[in-house]
């Protein structure tokens, strides 16, 4: 994807569409990247699971 974007970026140099092309590239790149893995922590004393943010996610 990057080589195609670089070619389009050079073609659009000096035009108003260059900024829009960067926005589209960033959106597509984020869609292709894997989602962050969700990690939960278990409190063995209370058997509650917590998210990395500290919220209870399971009783």
PDB file of N, CA and C in Angstrom:
ATOM      1  N   UNK A   1       0.817  -1.185   0.000  1.00  0.00           N
ATOM      2  CA  UNK A   1       0.000   0.000   0.000  1.00  0.00           C
ATOM      3  C   UNK A   1       0.870   1.263   0.000  1.00  0.00           C
ATOM      4  N   UNK A   2       1.968   1.198   0.721  1.00  0.00           N
ATOM      5  CA  UNK A   2       2.817   2.380   0.828  1.00  0.00           C
ATOM      6  C   UNK A   2       3.376   2.830  -0.522  1.00  0.00           C
ATOM      7  N   UNK A   3       3.884   1.917  -1.371  1.00  0.00           N
ATOM      8  CA  UNK A   3       4.401   2.365  -2.678  1.00  0.00           C
ATOM      9  C   UNK A   3       3.333   3.059  -3.530  1.00  0.00           C
ATOM     10  N   UNK A   4       2.117   2.536  -3.500  1.00  0.00           N
ATOM     11  CA  UNK A   4       1.035   3.161  -4.276  1.00  0.00           C
ATOM     12  C   UNK A   4       0.729   4.550  -3.735  1.00  0.00           C
ATOM     13  N   UNK A   5       0.747   4.688  -2.416  1.00  0.00           N
ATOM     14  CA  UNK A   5       0.489   5.996  -1.826  1.00  0.00           C
ATOM     15  C   UNK A   5       1.597   6.980  -2.188  1.00  0.00           C
ATOM     16  N   UNK A   6       2.846   6.529  -2.145  1.00  0.00           N
ATOM     17  CA  UNK A   6       3.960   7.424  -2.474  1.00  0.00           C
ATOM     18  C   UNK A   6       3.837   7.953  -3.897  1.00  0.00           C
ATOM     19  N   UNK A   7       3.425   7.084  -4.814  1.00  0.00           N
ATOM     20  CA  UNK A   7       3.249   7.518  -6.203  1.00  0.00           C
ATOM     21  C   UNK A   7       2.124   8.553  -6.304  1.00  0.00           C
ATOM     22  N   UNK A   8       1.017   8.277  -5.642  1.00  0.00           N
ATOM     23  CA  UNK A   8      -0.105   9.228  -5.656  1.00  0.00           C
ATOM     24  C   UNK A   8       0.298  10.539  -4.988  1.00  0.00           C
ATOM     25  N   UNK A   9       1.062  10.450  -3.916  1.00  0.00           N
ATOM     26  CA  UNK A   9       1.504  11.647  -3.181  1.00  0.00           C
ATOM     27  C   UNK A   9       2.347  12.545  -4.094  1.00  0.00           C
ATOM     28  N   UNK A  10       3.267  11.930  -4.842  1.00  0.00           N
ATOM     29  CA  UNK A  10       4.103  12.713  -5.766  1.00  0.00           C
ATOM     30  C   UNK A  10       3.247  13.338  -6.862  1.00  0.00           C
ATOM     31  N   UNK A  11       2.288  12.581  -7.373  1.00  0.00           N
ATOM     32  CA  UNK A  11       1.419  13.084  -8.438  1.00  0.00           C
ATOM     33  C   UNK A  11       0.594  14.276  -7.962  1.00  0.00           C
ATOM     34  N   UNK A  12       0.168  14.244  -6.707  1.00  0.00           N
ATOM     35  CA  UNK A  12      -0.698  15.301  -6.161  1.00  0.00           C
ATOM     36  C   UNK A  12       0.080  16.454  -5.532  1.00  0.00           C
ATOM     37  N   UNK A  13       1.395  16.419  -5.592  1.00  0.00           N
ATOM     38  CA  UNK A  13       2.213  17.463  -4.966  1.00  0.00           C
ATOM     39  C   UNK A  13       1.785  18.848  -5.438  1.00  0.00           C
ATOM     40  N   UNK A  14       1.574  19.726  -4.471  1.00  0.00           N
ATOM     41  CA  UNK A  14       1.208  21.104  -4.782  1.00  0.00           C
ATOM     42  C   UNK A  14      -0.273  21.311  -5.062  1.00  0.00           C
ATOM     43  N   UNK A  15      -1.082  20.271  -4.866  1.00  0.00           N
ATOM     44  CA  UNK A  15      -2.521  20.411  -5.101  1.00  0.00           C
ATOM     45  C   UNK A  15      -3.275  20.338  -3.781  1.00  0.00           C
ATOM     46  N   UNK A  16      -4.532  20.772  -3.815  1.00  0.00           N
ATOM     47  CA  UNK A  16      -5.373  20.710  -2.618  1.00  0.00           C
ATOM     48  C   UNK A  16      -5.690  19.261  -2.235  1.00  0.00           C
ATOM     49  N   UNK A  17      -5.656  18.367  -3.189  1.00  0.00           N
ATOM     50  CA  UNK A  17      -6.008  16.975  -2.933  1.00  0.00           C
ATOM     51  C   UNK A  17      -4.933  16.211  -2.155  1.00  0.00           C
ATOM     52  N   UNK A  18      -3.738  16.779  -2.034  1.00  0.00           N
ATOM     53  CA  UNK A  18      -2.660  16.069  -1.356  1.00  0.00           C
ATOM     54  C   UNK A  18      -3.007  15.814   0.114  1.00  0.00           C
ATOM     55  N   UNK A  19      -3.578  16.788   0.807  1.00  0.00           N
ATOM     56  CA  UNK A  19      -3.953  16.607   2.211  1.00  0.00           C
ATOM     57  C   UNK A  19      -5.057  15.558   2.340  1.00  0.00           C
ATOM     58  N   UNK A  20      -6.017  15.571   1.427  1.00  0.00           N
ATOM     59  CA  UNK A  20      -7.098  14.584   1.446  1.00  0.00           C
ATOM     60  C   UNK A  20      -6.537  13.179   1.218  1.00  0.00           C
ATOM     61  N   UNK A  21      -5.557  13.062   0.337  1.00  0.00           N
ATOM     62  CA  UNK A  21      -4.933  11.761   0.079  1.00  0.00           C
ATOM     63  C   UNK A  21      -4.276  11.223   1.348  1.00  0.00           C
ATOM     64  N   UNK A  22      -3.642  12.085   2.115  1.00  0.00           N
ATOM     65  CA  UNK A  22      -3.011  11.668   3.373  1.00  0.00           C
ATOM     66  C   UNK A  22      -4.068  11.186   4.362  1.00  0.00           C
ATOM     67  N   UNK A  23      -5.194  11.886   4.445  1.00  0.00           N
ATOM     68  CA  UNK A  23      -6.282  11.471   5.336  1.00  0.00           C
ATOM     69  C   UNK A  23      -6.801  10.087   4.947  1.00  0.00           C
ATOM     70  N   UNK A  24      -7.008   9.879   3.656  1.00  0.00           N
ATOM     71  CA  UNK A  24      -7.508   8.586   3.169  1.00  0.00           C
ATOM     72  C   UNK A  24      -6.493   7.486   3.468  1.00  0.00           C
ATOM     73  N   UNK A  25      -5.212   7.764   3.254  1.00  0.00           N
ATOM     74  CA  UNK A  25      -4.160   6.785   3.543  1.00  0.00           C
ATOM     75  C   UNK A  25      -4.186   6.395   5.020  1.00  0.00           C
ATOM     76  N   UNK A  26      -4.273   7.386   5.906  1.00  0.00           N
ATOM     77  CA  UNK A  26      -4.287   7.104   7.347  1.00  0.00           C
ATOM     78  C   UNK A  26      -5.494   6.256   7.741  1.00  0.00           C
ATOM     79  N   UNK A  27      -6.651   6.551   7.146  1.00  0.00           N
ATOM     80  CA  UNK A  27      -7.862   5.778   7.442  1.00  0.00           C
ATOM     81  C   UNK A  27      -7.692   4.335   6.981  1.00  0.00           C
ATOM     82  N   UNK A  28      -7.249   4.145   5.745  1.00  0.00           N
ATOM     83  CA  UNK A  28      -7.076   2.788   5.209  1.00  0.00           C
ATOM     84  C   UNK A  28      -6.017   2.012   5.993  1.00  0.00           C
ATOM     85  N   UNK A  29      -4.946   2.687   6.369  1.00  0.00           N
ATOM     86  CA  UNK A  29      -3.883   2.033   7.128  1.00  0.00           C
ATOM     87  C   UNK A  29      -4.416   1.544   8.472  1.00  0.00           C
ATOM     88  N   UNK A  30      -5.224   2.377   9.147  1.00  0.00           N
ATOM     89  CA  UNK A  30      -5.773   1.972  10.442  1.00  0.00           C
ATOM     90  C   UNK A  30      -6.740   0.801  10.295  1.00  0.00           C
ATOM     91  N   UNK A  31      -7.435   0.723   9.151  1.00  0.00           N
ATOM     92  CA  UNK A  31      -8.350  -0.396   8.916  1.00  0.00           C
ATOM     93  C   UNK A  31      -7.592  -1.707   8.702  1.00  0.00           C
ATOM     94  N   UNK A  32      -6.399  -1.631   8.149  1.00  0.00           N
ATOM     95  CA  UNK A  32      -5.623  -2.833   7.855  1.00  0.00           C
ATOM     96  C   UNK A  32      -4.795  -3.320   9.036  1.00  0.00           C
ATOM     97  N   UNK A  33      -4.503  -2.432   9.979  1.00  0.00           N
ATOM     98  CA  UNK A  33      -3.698  -2.820  11.130  1.00  0.00           C
ATOM     99  C   UNK A  33      -4.548  -3.647  12.089  1.00  0.00           C
ATOM    100  N   UNK A  34      -3.956  -4.644  12.734  1.00  0.00           N
ATOM    101  CA  UNK A  34      -4.739  -5.456  13.672  1.00  0.00           C
ATOM    102  C   UNK A  34      -5.177  -4.621  14.876  1.00  0.00           C
ATOM    103  N   UNK A  35      -6.339  -4.969  15.398  1.00  0.00           N
ATOM    104  CA  UNK A  35      -6.860  -4.274  16.577  1.00  0.00           C
ATOM    105  C   UNK A  35      -5.984  -4.614  17.777  1.00  0.00           C
ATOM    106  N   UNK A  36      -5.843  -3.670  18.699  1.00  0.00           N
ATOM    107  CA  UNK A  36      -5.045  -3.971  19.896  1.00  0.00           C
ATOM    108  C   UNK A  36      -5.659  -5.133  20.679  1.00  0.00           C
ATOM    109  N   UNK A  37      -4.827  -5.962  21.224  1.00  0.00           N
ATOM    110  CA  UNK A  37      -5.291  -7.122  21.987  1.00  0.00           C
ATOM    111  C   UNK A  37      -5.805  -6.686  23.346  1.00  0.00           C
ATOM    112  N   UNK A  38      -6.974  -7.173  23.721  1.00  0.00           N
ATOM    113  CA  UNK A  38      -7.552  -6.827  25.016  1.00  0.00           C
ATOM    114  C   UNK A  38      -7.000  -7.782  26.067  1.00  0.00           C
ATOM    115  N   UNK A  39      -6.477  -7.224  27.114  1.00  0.00           N
ATOM    116  CA  UNK A  39      -5.904  -8.013  28.197  1.00  0.00           C
ATOM    117  C   UNK A  39      -6.774  -7.814  29.431  1.00  0.00           C
ATOM    118  N   UNK A  40      -7.130  -8.905  30.082  1.00  0.00           N
ATOM    119  CA  UNK A  40      -7.881  -8.793  31.333  1.00  0.00           C
ATOM    120  C   UNK A  40      -7.050  -9.389  32.453  1.00  0.00           C
ATOM    121  N   UNK A  41      -7.290  -8.890  33.626  1.00  0.00           N
ATOM    122  CA  UNK A  41      -6.588  -9.352  34.815  1.00  0.00           C
ATOM    123  C   UNK A  41      -7.611  -9.957  35.761  1.00  0.00           C
ATOM    124  N   UNK A  42      -7.273 -11.044  36.422  1.00  0.00           N
ATOM    125  CA  UNK A  42      -8.202 -11.701  37.336  1.00  0.00           C
ATOM    126  C   UNK A  42      -7.712 -11.507  38.769  1.00  0.00           C
ATOM    127  N   UNK A  43      -8.650 -11.070  39.619  1.00  0.00           N
ATOM    128  CA  UNK A  43      -8.384 -10.988  41.046  1.00  0.00           C
ATOM    129  C   UNK A  43      -8.790 -12.341  41.616  1.00  0.00           C
ATOM    130  N   UNK A  44      -7.830 -13.160  41.995  1.00  0.00           N
ATOM    131  CA  UNK A  44      -8.152 -14.516  42.436  1.00  0.00           C
ATOM    132  C   UNK A  44      -8.885 -14.521  43.769  1.00  0.00           C
ATOM    133  N   UNK A  45      -8.749 -13.484  44.542  1.00  0.00           N
ATOM    134  CA  UNK A  45      -9.433 -13.427  45.836  1.00  0.00           C
ATOM    135  C   UNK A  45     -10.935 -13.225  45.656  1.00  0.00           C
ATOM    136  N   UNK A  46     -11.337 -12.350  44.735  1.00  0.00           N
ATOM    137  CA  UNK A  46     -12.761 -12.056  44.542  1.00  0.00           C
ATOM    138  C   UNK A  46     -13.313 -12.676  43.262  1.00  0.00           C
ATOM    139  N   UNK A  47     -12.463 -13.281  42.442  1.00  0.00           N
ATOM    140  CA  UNK A  47     -12.855 -13.889  41.165  1.00  0.00           C
ATOM    141  C   UNK A  47     -13.436 -12.865  40.202  1.00  0.00           C
ATOM    142  N   UNK A  48     -13.038 -11.601  40.318  1.00  0.00           N
ATOM    143  CA  UNK A  48     -13.475 -10.572  39.379  1.00  0.00           C
ATOM    144  C   UNK A  48     -12.379 -10.349  38.354  1.00  0.00           C
ATOM    145  N   UNK A  49     -12.792 -10.043  37.119  1.00  0.00           N
ATOM    146  CA  UNK A  49     -11.820  -9.724  36.076  1.00  0.00           C
ATOM    147  C   UNK A  49     -11.838  -8.225  35.843  1.00  0.00           C
ATOM    148  N   UNK A  50     -10.655  -7.657  35.624  1.00  0.00           N
ATOM    149  CA  UNK A  50     -10.518  -6.224  35.422  1.00  0.00           C
ATOM    150  C   UNK A  50      -9.868  -5.941  34.078  1.00  0.00           C
ATOM    151  N   UNK A  51     -10.302  -4.872  33.432  1.00  0.00           N
ATOM    152  CA  UNK A  51      -9.673  -4.424  32.193  1.00  0.00           C
ATOM    153  C   UNK A  51      -8.390  -3.687  32.556  1.00  0.00           C
ATOM    154  N   UNK A  52      -7.525  -3.410  31.574  1.00  0.00           N
ATOM    155  CA  UNK A  52      -6.311  -2.636  31.857  1.00  0.00           C
ATOM    156  C   UNK A  52      -6.619  -1.258  32.444  1.00  0.00           C
ATOM    157  N   UNK A  53      -7.827  -0.733  32.175  1.00  0.00           N
ATOM    158  CA  UNK A  53      -8.207   0.571  32.715  1.00  0.00           C
ATOM    159  C   UNK A  53      -8.694   0.463  34.153  1.00  0.00           C
ATOM    160  N   UNK A  54      -8.850  -0.759  34.664  1.00  0.00           N
ATOM    161  CA  UNK A  54      -9.276  -0.948  36.041  1.00  0.00           C
ATOM    162  C   UNK A  54     -10.765  -1.194  36.213  1.00  0.00           C
ATOM    163  N   UNK A  55     -11.512  -1.295  35.123  1.00  0.00           N
ATOM    164  CA  UNK A  55     -12.953  -1.551  35.221  1.00  0.00           C
ATOM    165  C   UNK A  55     -13.204  -3.050  35.360  1.00  0.00           C
ATOM    166  N   UNK A  56     -14.243  -3.406  36.107  1.00  0.00           N
ATOM    167  CA  UNK A  56     -14.633  -4.807  36.237  1.00  0.00           C
ATOM    168  C   UNK A  56     -15.293  -5.234  34.932  1.00  0.00           C
ATOM    169  N   UNK A  57     -14.813  -6.332  34.332  1.00  0.00           N
ATOM    170  CA  UNK A  57     -15.362  -6.790  33.053  1.00  0.00           C
ATOM    171  C   UNK A  57     -16.120  -8.102  33.186  1.00  0.00           C
ATOM    172  N   UNK A  58     -15.960  -8.816  34.293  1.00  0.00           N
ATOM    173  CA  UNK A  58     -16.710 -10.060  34.496  1.00  0.00           C
ATOM    174  C   UNK A  58     -16.800 -10.331  35.993  1.00  0.00           C
ATOM    175  N   UNK A  59     -17.942 -10.806  36.435  1.00  0.00           N
ATOM    176  CA  UNK A  59     -18.075 -11.109  37.879  1.00  0.00           C
ATOM    177  C   UNK A  59     -17.296 -12.346  38.268  1.00  0.00           C
TER     178      UNK A  59
END
